[in-house]
PDB file of C-alpha atoms in Angstrom:
ATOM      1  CA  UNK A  57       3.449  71.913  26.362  1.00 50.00           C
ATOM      2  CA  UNK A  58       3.486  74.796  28.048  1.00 63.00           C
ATOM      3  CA  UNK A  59       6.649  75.481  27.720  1.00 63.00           C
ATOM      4  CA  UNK A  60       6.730  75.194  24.287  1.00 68.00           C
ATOM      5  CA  UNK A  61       4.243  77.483  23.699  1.00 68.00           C
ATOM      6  CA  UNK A  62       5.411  80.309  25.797  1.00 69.00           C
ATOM      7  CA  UNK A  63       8.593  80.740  24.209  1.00 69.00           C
ATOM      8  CA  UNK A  64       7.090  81.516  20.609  1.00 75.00           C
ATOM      9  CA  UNK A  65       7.345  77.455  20.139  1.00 78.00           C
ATOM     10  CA  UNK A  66      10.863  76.559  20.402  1.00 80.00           C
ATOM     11  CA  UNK A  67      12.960  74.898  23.512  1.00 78.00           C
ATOM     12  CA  UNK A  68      15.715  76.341  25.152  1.00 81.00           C
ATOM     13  CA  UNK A  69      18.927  74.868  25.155  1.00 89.00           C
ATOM     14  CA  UNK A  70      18.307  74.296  29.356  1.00 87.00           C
ATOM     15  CA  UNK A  71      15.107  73.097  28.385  1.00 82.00           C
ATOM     16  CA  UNK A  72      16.322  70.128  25.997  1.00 87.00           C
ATOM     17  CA  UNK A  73      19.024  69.075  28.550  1.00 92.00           C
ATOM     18  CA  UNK A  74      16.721  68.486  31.432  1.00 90.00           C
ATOM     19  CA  UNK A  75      14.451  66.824  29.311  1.00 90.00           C
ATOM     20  CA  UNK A  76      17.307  64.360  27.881  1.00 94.00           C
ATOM     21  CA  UNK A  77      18.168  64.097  31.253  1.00 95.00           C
ATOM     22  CA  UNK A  78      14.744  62.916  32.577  1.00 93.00           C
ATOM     23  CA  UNK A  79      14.470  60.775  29.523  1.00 94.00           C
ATOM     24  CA  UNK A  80      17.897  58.745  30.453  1.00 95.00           C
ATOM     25  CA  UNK A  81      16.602  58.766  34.371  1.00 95.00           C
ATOM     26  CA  UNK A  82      13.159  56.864  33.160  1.00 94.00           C
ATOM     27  CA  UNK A  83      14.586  54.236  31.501  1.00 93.00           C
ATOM     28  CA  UNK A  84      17.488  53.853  33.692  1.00 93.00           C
ATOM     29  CA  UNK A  85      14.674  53.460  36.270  1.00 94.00           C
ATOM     30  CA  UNK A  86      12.951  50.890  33.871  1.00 92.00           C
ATOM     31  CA  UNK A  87      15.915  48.859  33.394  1.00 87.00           C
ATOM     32  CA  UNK A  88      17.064  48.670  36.862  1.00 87.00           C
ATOM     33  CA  UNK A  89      13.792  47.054  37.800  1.00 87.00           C
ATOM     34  CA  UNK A  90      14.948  44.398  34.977  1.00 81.00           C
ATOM     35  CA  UNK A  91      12.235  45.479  32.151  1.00 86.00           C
ATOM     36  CA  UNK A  92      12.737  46.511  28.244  1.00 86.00           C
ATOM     37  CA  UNK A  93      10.887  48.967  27.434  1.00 89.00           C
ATOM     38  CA  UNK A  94      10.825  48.312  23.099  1.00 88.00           C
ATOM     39  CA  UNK A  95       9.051  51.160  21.939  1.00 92.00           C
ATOM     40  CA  UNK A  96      11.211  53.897  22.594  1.00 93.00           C
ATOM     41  CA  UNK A  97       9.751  57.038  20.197  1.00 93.00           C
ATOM     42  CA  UNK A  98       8.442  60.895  20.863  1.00 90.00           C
ATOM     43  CA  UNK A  99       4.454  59.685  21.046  1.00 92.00           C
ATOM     44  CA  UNK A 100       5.689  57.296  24.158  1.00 93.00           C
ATOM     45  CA  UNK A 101       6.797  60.614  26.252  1.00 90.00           C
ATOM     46  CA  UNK A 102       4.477  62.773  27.305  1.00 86.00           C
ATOM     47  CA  UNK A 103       5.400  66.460  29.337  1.00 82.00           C
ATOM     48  CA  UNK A 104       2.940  66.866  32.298  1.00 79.00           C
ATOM     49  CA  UNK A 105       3.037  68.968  36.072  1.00 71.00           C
ATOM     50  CA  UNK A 106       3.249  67.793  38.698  1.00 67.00           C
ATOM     51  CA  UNK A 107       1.973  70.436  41.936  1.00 69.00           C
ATOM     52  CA  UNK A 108       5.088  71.738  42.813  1.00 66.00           C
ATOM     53  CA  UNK A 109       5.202  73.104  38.590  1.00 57.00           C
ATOM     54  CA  UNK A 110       7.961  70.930  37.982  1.00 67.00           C
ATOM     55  CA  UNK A 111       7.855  69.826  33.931  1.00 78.00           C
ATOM     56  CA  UNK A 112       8.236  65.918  34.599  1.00 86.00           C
ATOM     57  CA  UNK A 113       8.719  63.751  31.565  1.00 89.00           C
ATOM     58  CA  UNK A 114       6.519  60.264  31.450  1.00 89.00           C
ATOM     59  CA  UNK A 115       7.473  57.249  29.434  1.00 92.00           C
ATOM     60  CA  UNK A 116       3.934  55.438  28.511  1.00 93.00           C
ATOM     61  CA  UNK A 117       2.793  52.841  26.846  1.00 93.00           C
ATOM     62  CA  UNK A 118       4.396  49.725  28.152  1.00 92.00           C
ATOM     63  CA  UNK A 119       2.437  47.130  26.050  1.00 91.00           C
ATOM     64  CA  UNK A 120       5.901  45.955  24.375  1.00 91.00           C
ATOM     65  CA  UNK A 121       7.622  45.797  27.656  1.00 88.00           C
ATOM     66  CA  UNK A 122       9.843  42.699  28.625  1.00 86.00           C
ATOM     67  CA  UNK A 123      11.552  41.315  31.492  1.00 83.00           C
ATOM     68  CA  UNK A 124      15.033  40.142  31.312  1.00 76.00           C
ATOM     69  CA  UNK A 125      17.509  38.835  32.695  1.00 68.00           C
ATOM     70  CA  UNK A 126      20.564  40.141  34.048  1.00 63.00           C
ATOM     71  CA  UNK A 127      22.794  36.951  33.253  1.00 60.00           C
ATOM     72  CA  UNK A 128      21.901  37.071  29.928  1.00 54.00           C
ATOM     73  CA  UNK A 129      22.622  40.509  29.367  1.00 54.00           C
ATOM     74  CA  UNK A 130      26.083  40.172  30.801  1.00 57.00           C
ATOM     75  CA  UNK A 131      26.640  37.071  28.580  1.00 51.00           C
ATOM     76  CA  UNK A 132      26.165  39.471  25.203  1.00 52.00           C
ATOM     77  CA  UNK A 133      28.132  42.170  26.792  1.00 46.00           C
ATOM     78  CA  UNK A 134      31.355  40.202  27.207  1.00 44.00           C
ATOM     79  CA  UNK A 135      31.274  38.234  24.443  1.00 42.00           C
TER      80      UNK A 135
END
């Protein structure tokens, strides 16, 4: 947020890339621990600091969330 509102409320073309970025790193961390997440939309990503003032992206709300298999998901890619 702060970001946003120190440059007169618009991202920088950096600033959306790393942000995409860290979006695709979540749920590629999501997924490799086998889990859906199934409510992928803006509200469920939140922009927070950590110490270090690194803008981190966080996925939330998990309530939708499902494990699945890896078999399975192999099956519907190949067929």
């Amino acid at each position: 947020y702060d970001i946003f509102d120190s440059n007169k409320k618009k991202f920088h073309v950096k600033d959306i890339c790393n942000i995409g970025i860290q979006i695709l790193e979540r749920l590629e961390y999501i997924h490799s621990k086998n889990y859906i997440h199934r409510d992928i939309k803006p509200q469920n990503f939140l922009i927070g600091k950590e110490k270090n003032d690194d803008n981190i992206i966080y996925l939330i709300d998990f309530g939708l969330a499902k494990k699945f298999r890896k078999f399975m998901l192999y099956y519907y890619l190949f067929l």
